[in-house]
């Protein structure tokens, strides 16, 4: 008889986005002419930078010539890309990361989940609340939690609440945690972490033998020079942190697929027999067994992000989305609605007005403004009373959506 991984049965049945779709579809069916604008999903809307497209076209041509054709590439990624990443993303910021510590992959989402392959099942695991759901669900699938509870949290995980009261940065836990997921700039709250805050985490990790899983998918949106882009800007982080990065949100690669994970060669964990084990070696073994690399064409496209042209084009993309975020923040403030984030991140985290629940505000925005966002409660219990608005959209849609909201709410608040 076939058995299944019954941990999957513990998952809350993909609640958030299907429920949004259900409510939007019901509303659209009843109001077929309603001009609905979706500011809900965390996907980019603007086309790929020209530098990346040109590089990929050239790479396609190389693949058509016997002399330059490439088959399987190195599992860790081509050196031409890892060298550029190290130079621009790390060494230029004073981070002592080397090319052999970089693993190119087809996405940070996959890496965040796959990384659990190299860890045991007895770790104490902490996530923030609200949180990027991938961190939680992959731990549920791996059997690291008990069943889901009444409030939507899973038994066995440690939830660190983040809200306006703590500036959306979790306080350092009093208990011992083994694996800690941190995401800055944050999805969904748009919050960033100061050097001091990250230093507190690194100090905690060093004192407790913990490992930080640092998701820097939105680092390109940081405009404040005082905010660190990488956990490795923090002294000591190379002994206690893995970092995930992606070309999805900076260069619009959500549909092209390229990301990277940094596993420092200095990361050691003690095995049950007392021997010191190198995490880099385990991850390399995992990747070279279960992964065959990212397409040569796509890696050439990612490399072009680091050309002068590519850098200028990526900056332009980021500025475009950040300008959307500015419009969202300013218009909502004008309407008397409190916002957070959206300065060094493409997400604006909204405090729902009049004490409305996240879903009540969702329904109200949909029905009165025909605007779709994401209920904060969908990212965790502590997201209740908040709402995420994404800056990933056309300028026209953002302006129209905000105009409708100010027209509706100015009168009320
Ligand atoms: C979008 C996003 C990523 C990137 O995922 P990819 O698989 O590389 O597209 C990673 N982490 C967070 C929090 C994200 O929102």
GROMACS .gro file of C-alpha atoms and ligand atoms in nm:
model
  428
    1UNK     CA    1   0.000   0.000   0.000
    2UNK     CA    2   0.124   0.344  -0.087
    3UNK     CA    3   0.158   0.577   0.206
    4UNK     CA    4   0.198   0.951   0.181
    5UNK     CA    5   0.380   1.224   0.366
    6UNK     CA    6   0.093   1.295   0.602
    7UNK     CA    7   0.253   1.619   0.711
    8UNK     CA    8   0.097   1.766   0.397
    9UNK     CA    9  -0.244   1.697   0.549
   10UNK     CA   10  -0.160   1.936   0.833
   11UNK     CA   11  -0.133   2.230   0.594
   12UNK     CA   12  -0.411   2.483   0.613
   13UNK     CA   13  -0.565   2.425   0.270
   14UNK     CA   14  -0.386   2.702   0.076
   15UNK     CA   15  -0.611   2.951   0.242
   16UNK     CA   16  -0.504   3.303   0.153
   17UNK     CA   17  -0.478   3.347  -0.223
   18UNK     CA   18  -0.759   3.103  -0.313
   19UNK     CA   19  -0.989   3.286  -0.071
   20UNK     CA   20  -0.893   3.621  -0.226
   21UNK     CA   21  -0.964   3.478  -0.572
   22UNK     CA   22  -1.298   3.339  -0.454
   23UNK     CA   23  -1.413   3.675  -0.316
   24UNK     CA   24  -1.289   3.867  -0.622
   25UNK     CA   25  -1.461   3.621  -0.859
   26UNK     CA   26  -1.788   3.639  -0.668
   27UNK     CA   27  -1.779   4.018  -0.675
   28UNK     CA   28  -1.681   4.029  -1.044
   29UNK     CA   29  -1.964   3.790  -1.136
   30UNK     CA   30  -2.216   4.013  -0.961
   31UNK     CA   31  -2.058   4.333  -1.098
   32UNK     CA   32  -1.928   4.244  -1.445
   33UNK     CA   33  -1.844   4.605  -1.533
   34UNK     CA   34  -1.648   4.682  -1.216
   35UNK     CA   35  -1.296   4.797  -1.318
   36UNK     CA   36  -1.106   4.588  -1.064
   37UNK     CA   37  -0.740   4.680  -0.995
   38UNK     CA   38  -0.527   4.414  -0.828
   39UNK     CA   39  -0.260   4.537  -0.588
   40UNK     CA   40  -0.249   4.206  -0.412
   41UNK     CA   41   0.008   3.972  -0.553
   42UNK     CA   42   0.385   3.998  -0.505
   43UNK     CA   43   0.477   3.964  -0.870
   44UNK     CA   44   0.653   4.222  -1.084
   45UNK     CA   45   0.479   4.381  -1.382
   46UNK     CA   46   0.749   4.566  -1.578
   47UNK     CA   47   0.942   4.395  -1.863
   48UNK     CA   48   1.292   4.248  -1.833
   49UNK     CA   49   1.584   4.494  -1.861
   50UNK     CA   50   1.717   4.526  -2.219
   51UNK     CA   51   2.069   4.429  -2.105
   52UNK     CA   52   1.937   4.094  -1.977
   53UNK     CA   53   1.735   4.027  -2.291
   54UNK     CA   54   2.031   4.102  -2.520
   55UNK     CA   55   2.259   3.874  -2.318
   56UNK     CA   56   2.003   3.592  -2.328
   57UNK     CA   57   1.954   3.627  -2.705
   58UNK     CA   58   2.330   3.602  -2.755
   59UNK     CA   59   2.340   3.297  -2.530
   60UNK     CA   60   2.064   3.131  -2.733
   61UNK     CA   61   2.274   3.183  -3.046
   62UNK     CA   62   2.578   3.030  -2.873
   63UNK     CA   63   2.368   2.725  -2.797
   64UNK     CA   64   2.296   2.694  -3.171
   65UNK     CA   65   2.662   2.655  -3.266
   66UNK     CA   66   2.855   2.332  -3.201
   67UNK     CA   67   3.166   2.532  -3.106
   68UNK     CA   68   2.990   2.728  -2.829
   69UNK     CA   69   2.710   2.489  -2.733
   70UNK     CA   70   2.688   2.403  -2.361
   71UNK     CA   71   2.534   2.100  -2.198
   72UNK     CA   72   2.511   2.045  -1.824
   73UNK     CA   73   2.672   2.334  -1.642
   74UNK     CA   74   2.843   2.332  -1.303
   75UNK     CA   75   2.584   2.249  -1.032
   76UNK     CA   76   2.694   2.547  -0.826
   77UNK     CA   77   2.646   2.785  -1.120
   78UNK     CA   78   2.885   2.931  -1.376
   79UNK     CA   79   3.187   3.111  -1.242
   80UNK     CA   80   3.124   3.412  -1.466
   81UNK     CA   81   2.803   3.480  -1.271
   82UNK     CA   82   2.932   3.390  -0.923
   83UNK     CA   83   3.234   3.618  -0.971
   84UNK     CA   84   3.012   3.914  -1.065
   85UNK     CA   85   2.780   3.852  -0.771
   86UNK     CA   86   3.067   3.840  -0.525
   87UNK     CA   87   3.227   4.154  -0.662
   88UNK     CA   88   2.912   4.370  -0.682
   89UNK     CA   89   2.681   4.238  -0.411
   90UNK     CA   90   2.929   4.146  -0.141
   91UNK     CA   91   3.288   4.266  -0.175
   92UNK     CA   92   3.174   4.615  -0.280
   93UNK     CA   93   2.990   4.629   0.056
   94UNK     CA   94   3.287   4.505   0.253
   95UNK     CA   95   3.146   4.152   0.294
   96UNK     CA   96   3.406   3.880   0.288
   97UNK     CA   97   3.209   3.639   0.067
   98UNK     CA   98   3.390   3.435  -0.200
   99UNK     CA   99   3.264   3.282  -0.526
  100UNK     CA  100   3.286   2.926  -0.394
  101UNK     CA  101   3.033   3.019  -0.123
  102UNK     CA  102   2.768   3.114  -0.382
  103UNK     CA  103   2.518   2.858  -0.511
  104UNK     CA  104   2.315   2.966  -0.816
  105UNK     CA  105   1.961   2.829  -0.821
  106UNK     CA  106   1.627   2.865  -0.994
  107UNK     CA  107   1.468   3.054  -0.707
  108UNK     CA  108   1.488   3.167  -0.348
  109UNK     CA  109   1.152   3.016  -0.274
  110UNK     CA  110   1.290   2.672  -0.366
  111UNK     CA  111   1.613   2.731  -0.173
  112UNK     CA  112   1.426   2.845   0.140
  113UNK     CA  113   1.235   2.518   0.132
  114UNK     CA  114   1.516   2.288   0.012
  115UNK     CA  115   1.761   2.407   0.274
  116UNK     CA  116   1.566   2.202   0.530
  117UNK     CA  117   1.707   1.887   0.364
  118UNK     CA  118   2.040   1.941   0.542
  119UNK     CA  119   1.898   1.997   0.892
  120UNK     CA  120   1.771   1.753   1.150
  121UNK     CA  121   1.413   1.726   1.269
  122UNK     CA  122   1.470   1.831   1.629
  123UNK     CA  123   1.555   2.197   1.579
  124UNK     CA  124   1.359   2.471   1.751
  125UNK     CA  125   1.245   2.698   1.468
  126UNK     CA  126   1.138   3.061   1.488
  127UNK     CA  127   0.952   3.272   1.235
  128UNK     CA  128   0.809   3.620   1.264
  129UNK     CA  129   0.433   3.673   1.272
  130UNK     CA  130   0.328   3.795   1.012
  131UNK     CA  131   0.559   3.594   0.787
  132UNK     CA  132   0.632   3.490   0.425
  133UNK     CA  133   0.424   3.166   0.431
  134UNK     CA  134   0.692   2.955   0.255
  135UNK     CA  135   0.906   2.937   0.570
  136UNK     CA  136   0.619   2.794   0.770
  137UNK     CA  137   0.467   2.558   0.513
  138UNK     CA  138   0.800   2.397   0.420
  139UNK     CA  139   0.861   2.319   0.787
  140UNK     CA  140   0.514   2.169   0.815
  141UNK     CA  141   0.584   1.951   0.509
  142UNK     CA  142   0.916   1.840   0.659
  143UNK     CA  143   0.738   1.725   0.973
  144UNK     CA  144   0.887   1.993   1.196
  145UNK     CA  145   0.553   2.099   1.348
  146UNK     CA  146   0.248   1.962   1.514
  147UNK     CA  147  -0.102   2.028   1.386
  148UNK     CA  148  -0.242   2.372   1.308
  149UNK     CA  149  -0.416   2.539   1.601
  150UNK     CA  150  -0.729   2.749   1.637
  151UNK     CA  151  -0.546   3.079   1.570
  152UNK     CA  152  -0.374   2.944   1.256
  153UNK     CA  153  -0.033   2.889   1.415
  154UNK     CA  154   0.136   2.548   1.408
  155UNK     CA  155   0.221   2.366   1.726
  156UNK     CA  156   0.595   2.342   1.773
  157UNK     CA  157   0.698   2.658   1.586
  158UNK     CA  158   0.803   2.970   1.776
  159UNK     CA  159   0.627   3.281   1.647
  160UNK     CA  160   0.789   3.619   1.708
  161UNK     CA  161   0.519   3.885   1.675
  162UNK     CA  162   0.603   4.199   1.475
  163UNK     CA  163   0.377   4.503   1.476
  164UNK     CA  164   0.386   4.882   1.486
  165UNK     CA  165   0.464   4.852   1.861
  166UNK     CA  166   0.808   4.697   1.795
  167UNK     CA  167   0.870   4.877   1.465
  168UNK     CA  168   0.806   4.544   1.286
  169UNK     CA  169   1.132   4.399   1.416
  170UNK     CA  170   1.102   4.102   1.651
  171UNK     CA  171   1.253   4.124   1.994
  172UNK     CA  172   1.538   3.883   2.055
  173UNK     CA  173   1.390   3.568   2.214
  174UNK     CA  174   1.457   3.476   2.575
  175UNK     CA  175   1.459   3.108   2.488
  176UNK     CA  176   1.705   2.907   2.280
  177UNK     CA  177   1.617   2.885   1.910
  178UNK     CA  178   1.815   2.679   1.658
  179UNK     CA  179   1.691   2.807   1.321
  180UNK     CA  180   1.568   3.164   1.279
  181UNK     CA  181   1.410   3.297   0.961
  182UNK     CA  182   1.459   3.670   0.902
  183UNK     CA  183   1.346   3.861   0.594
  184UNK     CA  184   1.464   4.221   0.540
  185UNK     CA  185   1.337   4.432   0.367
  186UNK     CA  186   1.034   4.242   0.484
  187UNK     CA  187   0.755   4.077   0.295
  188UNK     CA  188   0.476   4.152   0.392
  189UNK     CA  189   0.541   4.455   0.618
  190UNK     CA  190   0.797   4.647   0.409
  191UNK     CA  191   1.005   4.697   0.726
  192UNK     CA  192   1.385   4.710   0.726
  193UNK     CA  193   1.643   4.622   0.990
  194UNK     CA  194   1.919   4.848   1.116
  195UNK     CA  195   2.276   4.725   1.153
  196UNK     CA  196   2.224   4.729   1.530
  197UNK     CA  197   1.917   4.505   1.510
  198UNK     CA  198   2.096   4.253   1.287
  199UNK     CA  199   2.399   4.267   1.515
  200UNK     CA  200   2.171   4.173   1.807
  201UNK     CA  201   2.056   3.868   1.611
  202UNK     CA  202   2.411   3.769   1.515
  203UNK     CA  203   2.519   3.804   1.880
  204UNK     CA  204   2.221   3.593   1.987
  205UNK     CA  205   2.301   3.328   1.725
  206UNK     CA  206   2.665   3.313   1.829
  207UNK     CA  207   2.578   3.287   2.197
  208UNK     CA  208   2.321   3.012   2.137
  209UNK     CA  209   2.480   2.819   1.851
  210UNK     CA  210   2.184   2.916   1.627
  211UNK     CA  211   2.167   2.959   1.253
  212UNK     CA  212   1.999   3.259   1.084
  213UNK     CA  213   1.828   3.199   0.750
  214UNK     CA  214   1.838   3.549   0.604
  215UNK     CA  215   1.611   3.628   0.308
  216UNK     CA  216   1.739   3.936   0.123
  217UNK     CA  217   1.508   3.907  -0.181
  218UNK     CA  218   1.420   4.277  -0.157
  219UNK     CA  219   1.766   4.423  -0.080
  220UNK     CA  220   1.770   4.618  -0.408
  221UNK     CA  221   1.485   4.835  -0.277
  222UNK     CA  222   1.700   4.976   0.004
  223UNK     CA  223   1.765   5.343  -0.061
  224UNK     CA  224   1.877   5.447   0.288
  225UNK     CA  225   2.258   5.412   0.294
  226UNK     CA  226   2.256   5.323   0.666
  227UNK     CA  227   2.052   5.004   0.614
  228UNK     CA  228   2.252   4.686   0.549
  229UNK     CA  229   2.181   4.493   0.227
  230UNK     CA  230   2.339   4.170   0.345
  231UNK     CA  231   2.360   3.991   0.679
  232UNK     CA  232   2.734   3.956   0.605
  233UNK     CA  233   2.775   4.330   0.660
  234UNK     CA  234   2.740   4.235   1.026
  235UNK     CA  235   3.059   4.114   1.198
  236UNK     CA  236   3.033   3.748   1.295
  237UNK     CA  237   2.750   3.665   1.050
  238UNK     CA  238   2.967   3.434   0.842
  239UNK     CA  239   2.973   3.194   1.135
  240UNK     CA  240   2.596   3.185   1.187
  241UNK     CA  241   2.400   3.283   0.874
  242UNK     CA  242   2.292   3.159   0.533
  243UNK     CA  243   2.164   3.427   0.293
  244UNK     CA  244   1.907   3.390   0.015
  245UNK     CA  245   1.899   3.634  -0.277
  246UNK     CA  246   1.706   3.644  -0.599
  247UNK     CA  247   1.695   3.818  -0.937
  248UNK     CA  248   1.314   3.803  -0.920
  249UNK     CA  249   1.238   4.137  -0.762
  250UNK     CA  250   1.539   4.349  -0.866
  251UNK     CA  251   1.559   4.249  -1.234
  252UNK     CA  252   1.208   4.115  -1.287
  253UNK     CA  253   1.316   3.749  -1.315
  254UNK     CA  254   1.001   3.606  -1.150
  255UNK     CA  255   0.921   3.426  -1.475
  256UNK     CA  256   1.282   3.381  -1.592
  257UNK     CA  257   1.406   3.215  -1.269
  258UNK     CA  258   1.747   3.281  -1.118
  259UNK     CA  259   1.854   3.320  -0.756
  260UNK     CA  260   2.145   3.246  -0.528
  261UNK     CA  261   2.217   3.120  -0.182
  262UNK     CA  262   2.529   3.199   0.015
  263UNK     CA  263   2.653   2.920   0.240
  264UNK     CA  264   2.980   3.036   0.399
  265UNK     CA  265   3.254   2.774   0.421
  266UNK     CA  266   3.303   2.883   0.783
  267UNK     CA  267   2.957   2.754   0.889
  268UNK     CA  268   2.999   2.452   1.116
  269UNK     CA  269   2.747   2.239   1.299
  270UNK     CA  270   2.826   1.961   1.544
  271UNK     CA  271   2.692   1.616   1.449
  272UNK     CA  272   2.549   1.377   1.710
  273UNK     CA  273   2.881   1.192   1.732
  274UNK     CA  274   3.053   1.517   1.822
  275UNK     CA  275   3.228   1.577   1.490
  276UNK     CA  276   3.220   1.920   1.333
  277UNK     CA  277   3.032   1.924   1.003
  278UNK     CA  278   3.066   2.180   0.730
  279UNK     CA  279   2.722   2.304   0.612
  280UNK     CA  280   2.871   2.419   0.282
  281UNK     CA  281   2.974   2.062   0.207
  282UNK     CA  282   2.625   1.928   0.292
  283UNK     CA  283   2.448   2.186   0.077
  284UNK     CA  284   2.689   2.121  -0.210
  285UNK     CA  285   2.614   1.749  -0.180
  286UNK     CA  286   2.241   1.815  -0.170
  287UNK     CA  287   2.246   2.044  -0.472
  288UNK     CA  288   2.475   1.826  -0.684
  289UNK     CA  289   2.248   1.527  -0.616
  290UNK     CA  290   1.904   1.686  -0.651
  291UNK     CA  291   1.967   1.983  -0.882
  292UNK     CA  292   2.130   2.016  -1.222
  293UNK     CA  293   2.182   2.388  -1.240
  294UNK     CA  294   2.013   2.689  -1.396
  295UNK     CA  295   2.002   2.726  -1.774
  296UNK     CA  296   2.318   2.878  -1.927
  297UNK     CA  297   2.097   3.128  -2.110
  298UNK     CA  298   1.936   3.250  -1.789
  299UNK     CA  299   2.271   3.274  -1.608
  300UNK     CA  300   2.400   3.495  -1.891
  301UNK     CA  301   2.086   3.707  -1.848
  302UNK     CA  302   2.154   3.737  -1.474
  303UNK     CA  303   2.520   3.822  -1.538
  304UNK     CA  304   2.405   4.118  -1.749
  305UNK     CA  305   2.240   4.268  -1.439
  306UNK     CA  306   2.596   4.358  -1.333
  307UNK     CA  307   2.699   4.535  -1.655
  308UNK     CA  308   2.692   4.916  -1.646
  309UNK     CA  309   2.379   4.918  -1.863
  310UNK     CA  310   2.219   4.643  -1.657
  311UNK     CA  311   2.286   4.825  -1.332
  312UNK     CA  312   2.132   5.144  -1.469
  313UNK     CA  313   1.827   4.957  -1.598
  314UNK     CA  314   1.773   4.773  -1.271
  315UNK     CA  315   1.802   5.100  -1.078
  316UNK     CA  316   1.536   5.246  -1.305
  317UNK     CA  317   1.303   4.952  -1.243
  318UNK     CA  318   1.347   4.979  -0.868
  319UNK     CA  319   1.288   5.353  -0.876
  320UNK     CA  320   0.972   5.296  -1.075
  321UNK     CA  321   0.826   5.061  -0.814
  322UNK     CA  322   0.945   5.279  -0.526
  323UNK     CA  323   0.771   5.577  -0.684
  324UNK     CA  324   0.453   5.364  -0.697
  325UNK     CA  325   0.506   5.288  -0.329
  326UNK     CA  326   0.550   5.659  -0.253
  327UNK     CA  327   0.223   5.739  -0.430
  328UNK     CA  328   0.046   5.466  -0.235
  329UNK     CA  329   0.185   5.590   0.099
  330UNK     CA  330   0.110   5.954   0.035
  331UNK     CA  331  -0.239   5.903  -0.101
  332UNK     CA  332  -0.338   5.670   0.181
  333UNK     CA  333  -0.205   5.919   0.437
  334UNK     CA  334  -0.411   6.189   0.270
  335UNK     CA  335  -0.712   5.965   0.310
  336UNK     CA  336  -0.633   5.943   0.682
  337UNK     CA  337  -0.505   5.586   0.666
  338UNK     CA  338  -0.191   5.491   0.862
  339UNK     CA  339   0.079   5.318   0.657
  340UNK     CA  340   0.413   5.151   0.727
  341UNK     CA  341   0.692   5.030   0.497
  342UNK     CA  342   0.699   5.121   0.127
  343UNK     CA  343   1.014   5.335   0.163
  344UNK     CA  344   1.290   5.074   0.123
  345UNK     CA  345   1.051   4.803   0.004
  346UNK     CA  346   0.783   4.751  -0.262
  347UNK     CA  347   0.515   4.674  -0.002
  348UNK     CA  348   0.303   4.920   0.192
  349UNK     CA  349   0.163   4.775   0.514
  350UNK     CA  350  -0.161   4.947   0.602
  351UNK     CA  351  -0.331   4.972   0.942
  352UNK     CA  352  -0.695   4.907   0.865
  353UNK     CA  353  -0.905   5.214   0.949
  354UNK     CA  354  -1.190   5.216   1.206
  355UNK     CA  355  -1.053   4.898   1.364
  356UNK     CA  356  -1.181   4.690   1.073
  357UNK     CA  357  -1.058   4.333   1.053
  358UNK     CA  358  -0.821   4.255   0.766
  359UNK     CA  359  -1.093   4.070   0.574
  360UNK     CA  360  -1.360   4.336   0.640
  361UNK     CA  361  -1.124   4.598   0.499
  362UNK     CA  362  -1.055   4.369   0.203
  363UNK     CA  363  -1.429   4.344   0.131
  364UNK     CA  364  -1.481   4.716   0.175
  365UNK     CA  365  -1.196   4.810  -0.062
  366UNK     CA  366  -1.318   4.557  -0.317
  367UNK     CA  367  -1.681   4.665  -0.301
  368UNK     CA  368  -1.644   5.042  -0.273
  369UNK     CA  369  -1.318   5.104  -0.466
  370UNK     CA  370  -1.283   4.784  -0.674
  371UNK     CA  371  -0.928   4.755  -0.542
  372UNK     CA  372  -0.777   4.423  -0.434
  373UNK     CA  373  -0.505   4.394  -0.171
  374UNK     CA  374  -0.394   4.121   0.067
  375UNK     CA  375  -0.540   4.082   0.417
  376UNK     CA  376  -0.262   4.098   0.676
  377UNK     CA  377  -0.417   3.815   0.874
  378UNK     CA  378  -0.333   3.585   0.583
  379UNK     CA  379   0.036   3.621   0.678
  380UNK     CA  380  -0.022   3.527   1.041
  381UNK     CA  381  -0.235   3.598   1.344
  382UNK     CA  382  -0.041   3.916   1.431
  383UNK     CA  383  -0.118   4.051   1.082
  384UNK     CA  384  -0.483   4.091   1.185
  385UNK     CA  385  -0.586   4.456   1.154
  386UNK     CA  386  -0.332   4.515   0.877
  387UNK     CA  387  -0.344   4.497   0.499
  388UNK     CA  388  -0.068   4.466   0.234
  389UNK     CA  389  -0.070   4.682  -0.077
  390UNK     CA  390   0.187   4.598  -0.343
  391UNK     CA  391   0.369   4.859  -0.553
  392UNK     CA  392   0.416   4.605  -0.833
  393UNK     CA  393   0.181   4.749  -1.094
  394UNK     CA  394   0.159   5.006  -1.371
  395UNK     CA  395   0.168   5.372  -1.271
  396UNK     CA  396  -0.178   5.419  -1.417
  397UNK     CA  397  -0.330   5.140  -1.209
  398UNK     CA  398  -0.163   5.264  -0.892
  399UNK     CA  399  -0.283   5.619  -0.949
  400UNK     CA  400  -0.637   5.509  -1.032
  401UNK     CA  401  -0.657   5.279  -0.732
  402UNK     CA  402  -0.529   5.547  -0.494
  403UNK     CA  403  -0.763   5.810  -0.639
  404UNK     CA  404  -1.059   5.585  -0.569
  405UNK     CA  405  -0.943   5.518  -0.215
  406UNK     CA  406  -0.884   5.886  -0.131
  407UNK     CA  407  -1.221   5.980  -0.282
  408UNK     CA  408  -1.394   5.718  -0.071
  409UNK     CA  409  -1.208   5.743   0.258
  410UNK     CA  410  -1.130   6.116   0.284
  411UNK     CA  411  -1.496   6.184   0.340
  412UNK     CA  412  -1.518   5.920   0.613
  413UNK     CA  413  -1.207   5.938   0.826
  414LIG     C1  414   0.956   3.702  -0.406
  414LIG     C2  415   1.026   3.650  -0.287
  414LIG     C3  416   1.135   3.566  -0.299
  414LIG     C4  417   1.192   3.529  -0.434
  414LIG     O1  418   1.150   3.405  -0.473
  414LIG     P1  419   1.200   3.345  -0.612
  414LIG     O2  420   1.169   3.199  -0.599
  414LIG     O3  421   1.346   3.371  -0.625
  414LIG     O4  422   1.120   3.410  -0.722
  414LIG     C5  423   1.198   3.522  -0.183
  414LIG     N1  424   1.154   3.560  -0.063
  414LIG     C6  425   1.050   3.641  -0.047
  414LIG     C7  426   1.008   3.683   0.089
  414LIG     C8  427   0.980   3.688  -0.159
  414LIG     O5  428   0.875   3.768  -0.143
   0.00000   0.00000   0.00000
